[in-house]
């Protein structure tokens, strides 16, 4: 029931997610808000995710290379990153970049070498900054999140949410995009026949 409400909110352009509390507590910064985002189907549309799911990684890498200079479409949490960015810029304008109490992270399964350029160029074209972009090339996100200790992590795939939650990260599932039809890489919803 809740997921359907979040899907409706997302379809109306309103950032929404279901939060999951970790099984163990982590020491979190009390002086800096740390927010971590997945890329595809969270900050960006699920365009690239669709290609991976339907045509495989080789086609995805070819697509990303071909469209490297074309910005990705926005995803459901772009507006939240914009709001954080506006707050950060108030500190930057006062020459207080190092003392800014907000730090943002991009934690993506993409590889920096093969598909990271498009992501960074997209953020630049939107006029947005991210403090740290971490390209994991398919590695699990939980262990890295345990090290950076964000106050919240947004992802569209429950696999990553569960991994982060197990290692102490408050996680928020964004029920958006083609990833909702898959569980652990396997299609759970068959395409409708015409």
CSV table of C-alpha atoms in Angstrom, one decimal, residues 22-189:
chain,number,residue,atom,x,y,z
A,22,UNK,CA,19.5,-0.6,9.9
A,23,UNK,CA,19.8,-3.6,12.1
A,24,UNK,CA,22.8,-2.1,13.9
A,25,UNK,CA,23.5,1.5,14.9
A,26,UNK,CA,26.3,3.4,13.3
A,27,UNK,CA,28.2,6.4,14.6
A,28,UNK,CA,27.1,9.3,12.4
A,29,UNK,CA,28.5,12.8,12.2
A,30,UNK,CA,26.7,15.3,14.4
A,31,UNK,CA,28.2,18.3,12.6
A,32,UNK,CA,27.7,17.3,8.9
A,33,UNK,CA,24.7,15.9,7.1
A,34,UNK,CA,25.8,13.2,4.7
A,35,UNK,CA,23.5,12.1,1.9
A,36,UNK,CA,24.3,9.4,-0.6
A,37,UNK,CA,22.5,8.8,-3.8
A,38,UNK,CA,22.5,6.0,-6.4
A,39,UNK,CA,22.6,7.3,-10.0
A,40,UNK,CA,20.4,5.5,-12.5
A,41,UNK,CA,16.7,5.6,-11.6
A,42,UNK,CA,17.4,7.9,-8.6
A,43,UNK,CA,19.2,11.1,-9.7
A,44,UNK,CA,18.9,10.2,-13.3
A,45,UNK,CA,16.2,8.5,-15.4
A,46,UNK,CA,16.3,4.7,-15.8
A,47,UNK,CA,17.2,5.0,-19.5
A,48,UNK,CA,20.6,3.3,-19.1
A,49,UNK,CA,19.2,0.8,-16.6
A,50,UNK,CA,16.7,-0.3,-19.3
A,51,UNK,CA,19.5,-1.0,-21.7
A,52,UNK,CA,21.4,-3.1,-19.2
A,53,UNK,CA,18.3,-5.1,-18.3
A,54,UNK,CA,17.1,-5.6,-21.9
A,55,UNK,CA,20.3,-5.9,-23.9
A,56,UNK,CA,23.2,-6.5,-21.5
A,57,UNK,CA,26.3,-4.8,-20.4
A,58,UNK,CA,28.1,-4.7,-23.7
A,59,UNK,CA,25.2,-2.8,-25.4
A,60,UNK,CA,25.1,-0.5,-22.3
A,61,UNK,CA,28.8,0.4,-22.6
A,62,UNK,CA,28.3,1.1,-26.4
A,63,UNK,CA,25.3,3.2,-25.7
A,64,UNK,CA,27.0,5.2,-22.9
A,65,UNK,CA,30.0,5.9,-25.2
A,66,UNK,CA,27.8,6.9,-28.1
A,67,UNK,CA,25.8,9.3,-25.9
A,68,UNK,CA,28.6,10.4,-23.6
A,69,UNK,CA,27.9,14.1,-24.4
A,70,UNK,CA,24.1,13.8,-24.1
A,71,UNK,CA,22.9,14.5,-20.6
A,72,UNK,CA,20.8,11.8,-19.0
A,73,UNK,CA,17.2,12.7,-18.2
A,74,UNK,CA,16.4,13.6,-14.6
A,75,UNK,CA,15.4,11.0,-12.1
A,76,UNK,CA,13.0,11.3,-9.2
A,77,UNK,CA,15.5,12.7,-6.6
A,78,UNK,CA,17.2,15.3,-8.8
A,79,UNK,CA,15.1,18.0,-7.1
A,80,UNK,CA,16.3,16.9,-3.7
A,81,UNK,CA,20.0,17.1,-4.8
A,82,UNK,CA,19.2,20.6,-6.2
A,83,UNK,CA,17.8,21.7,-2.8
A,84,UNK,CA,20.9,20.4,-1.0
A,85,UNK,CA,23.1,22.2,-3.6
A,86,UNK,CA,21.3,25.5,-2.9
A,87,UNK,CA,22.0,25.2,0.8
A,88,UNK,CA,25.7,24.3,0.1
A,89,UNK,CA,26.2,27.3,-2.2
A,90,UNK,CA,25.2,29.6,0.6
A,91,UNK,CA,28.3,28.4,2.5
A,92,UNK,CA,30.4,28.5,-0.7
A,93,UNK,CA,29.4,32.1,-1.3
A,94,UNK,CA,30.7,33.0,2.1
A,95,UNK,CA,34.0,31.3,1.4
A,96,UNK,CA,33.0,28.5,3.8
A,97,UNK,CA,33.2,25.5,1.5
A,98,UNK,CA,35.4,23.5,3.9
A,99,UNK,CA,32.9,24.2,6.8
A,100,UNK,CA,29.8,23.3,4.9
A,101,UNK,CA,27.6,21.1,7.1
A,102,UNK,CA,26.2,19.2,4.0
A,103,UNK,CA,28.2,16.6,2.1
A,104,UNK,CA,26.7,14.7,-0.9
A,105,UNK,CA,27.8,11.3,-2.4
A,106,UNK,CA,27.1,9.5,-5.6
A,107,UNK,CA,27.4,5.8,-5.0
A,108,UNK,CA,26.9,4.0,-8.3
A,109,UNK,CA,27.4,0.5,-9.6
A,110,UNK,CA,28.7,2.1,-12.8
A,111,UNK,CA,32.3,1.9,-13.8
A,112,UNK,CA,34.2,5.2,-13.9
A,113,UNK,CA,36.3,4.1,-16.9
A,114,UNK,CA,33.4,2.9,-19.1
A,115,UNK,CA,30.3,4.9,-18.1
A,116,UNK,CA,31.2,7.5,-15.5
A,117,UNK,CA,31.9,10.3,-17.9
A,118,UNK,CA,28.2,10.7,-18.9
A,119,UNK,CA,27.1,10.9,-15.3
A,120,UNK,CA,29.6,13.6,-14.4
A,121,UNK,CA,28.8,15.5,-17.6
A,122,UNK,CA,25.1,15.3,-16.8
A,123,UNK,CA,25.6,16.7,-13.3
A,124,UNK,CA,27.7,19.5,-14.8
A,125,UNK,CA,25.1,20.3,-17.5
A,126,UNK,CA,22.5,20.6,-14.7
A,127,UNK,CA,24.8,23.0,-12.8
A,128,UNK,CA,25.0,20.5,-9.9
A,129,UNK,CA,27.9,19.4,-7.8
A,130,UNK,CA,28.4,16.2,-5.9
A,131,UNK,CA,31.1,16.2,-3.2
A,132,UNK,CA,32.2,12.6,-3.9
A,133,UNK,CA,31.4,10.4,-6.9
A,134,UNK,CA,32.1,6.7,-6.2
A,135,UNK,CA,32.0,4.3,-9.1
A,136,UNK,CA,31.9,0.7,-7.9
A,137,UNK,CA,32.0,-1.2,-11.2
A,138,UNK,CA,29.4,-3.6,-9.9
A,139,UNK,CA,30.8,-4.2,-6.4
A,140,UNK,CA,28.3,-4.2,-3.4
A,141,UNK,CA,27.5,-0.8,-2.0
A,142,UNK,CA,27.1,-1.7,1.6
A,143,UNK,CA,30.8,-2.0,2.6
A,144,UNK,CA,31.6,1.4,1.1
A,145,UNK,CA,28.5,3.0,2.7
A,146,UNK,CA,29.7,1.6,6.0
A,147,UNK,CA,32.9,3.6,5.6
A,148,UNK,CA,31.4,6.9,4.5
A,149,UNK,CA,28.5,6.7,7.0
A,150,UNK,CA,25.8,8.7,5.3
A,151,UNK,CA,22.8,9.7,7.3
A,152,UNK,CA,20.7,8.3,4.5
A,153,UNK,CA,21.2,6.4,1.2
A,154,UNK,CA,18.8,6.4,-1.7
A,155,UNK,CA,18.6,3.6,-4.2
A,156,UNK,CA,16.0,2.0,-6.5
A,157,UNK,CA,17.1,-1.6,-6.0
A,158,UNK,CA,16.2,-3.5,-2.9
A,159,UNK,CA,19.4,-5.6,-3.2
A,160,UNK,CA,21.5,-2.5,-2.5
A,161,UNK,CA,19.0,-1.2,0.2
A,162,UNK,CA,19.3,-4.6,2.0
A,163,UNK,CA,23.1,-4.6,1.8
A,164,UNK,CA,23.4,-1.1,3.1
A,165,UNK,CA,20.9,-1.7,5.9
A,166,UNK,CA,22.7,-4.8,7.1
A,167,UNK,CA,25.9,-2.8,7.5
A,168,UNK,CA,24.3,0.0,9.5
A,169,UNK,CA,23.1,2.6,6.9
A,170,UNK,CA,19.6,4.1,7.0
A,171,UNK,CA,18.4,3.4,3.5
A,172,UNK,CA,15.5,4.7,1.4
A,173,UNK,CA,14.0,2.7,-1.5
A,174,UNK,CA,12.9,4.8,-4.4
A,175,UNK,CA,10.3,2.7,-6.2
A,176,UNK,CA,11.0,4.0,-9.7
A,177,UNK,CA,12.1,2.6,-13.1
A,178,UNK,CA,12.6,-0.8,-14.7
A,179,UNK,CA,14.6,-2.1,-11.7
A,180,UNK,CA,11.3,-2.6,-9.9
A,181,UNK,CA,10.5,-5.5,-12.2
A,182,UNK,CA,13.7,-7.4,-11.2
A,183,UNK,CA,14.9,-9.1,-8.0
A,184,UNK,CA,18.6,-10.0,-7.7
A,185,UNK,CA,19.0,-9.6,-11.5
A,186,UNK,CA,16.1,-11.9,-12.4
A,187,UNK,CA,12.9,-10.6,-14.1
A,188,UNK,CA,10.0,-11.0,-11.7
A,189,UNK,CA,7.3,-9.5,-13.9
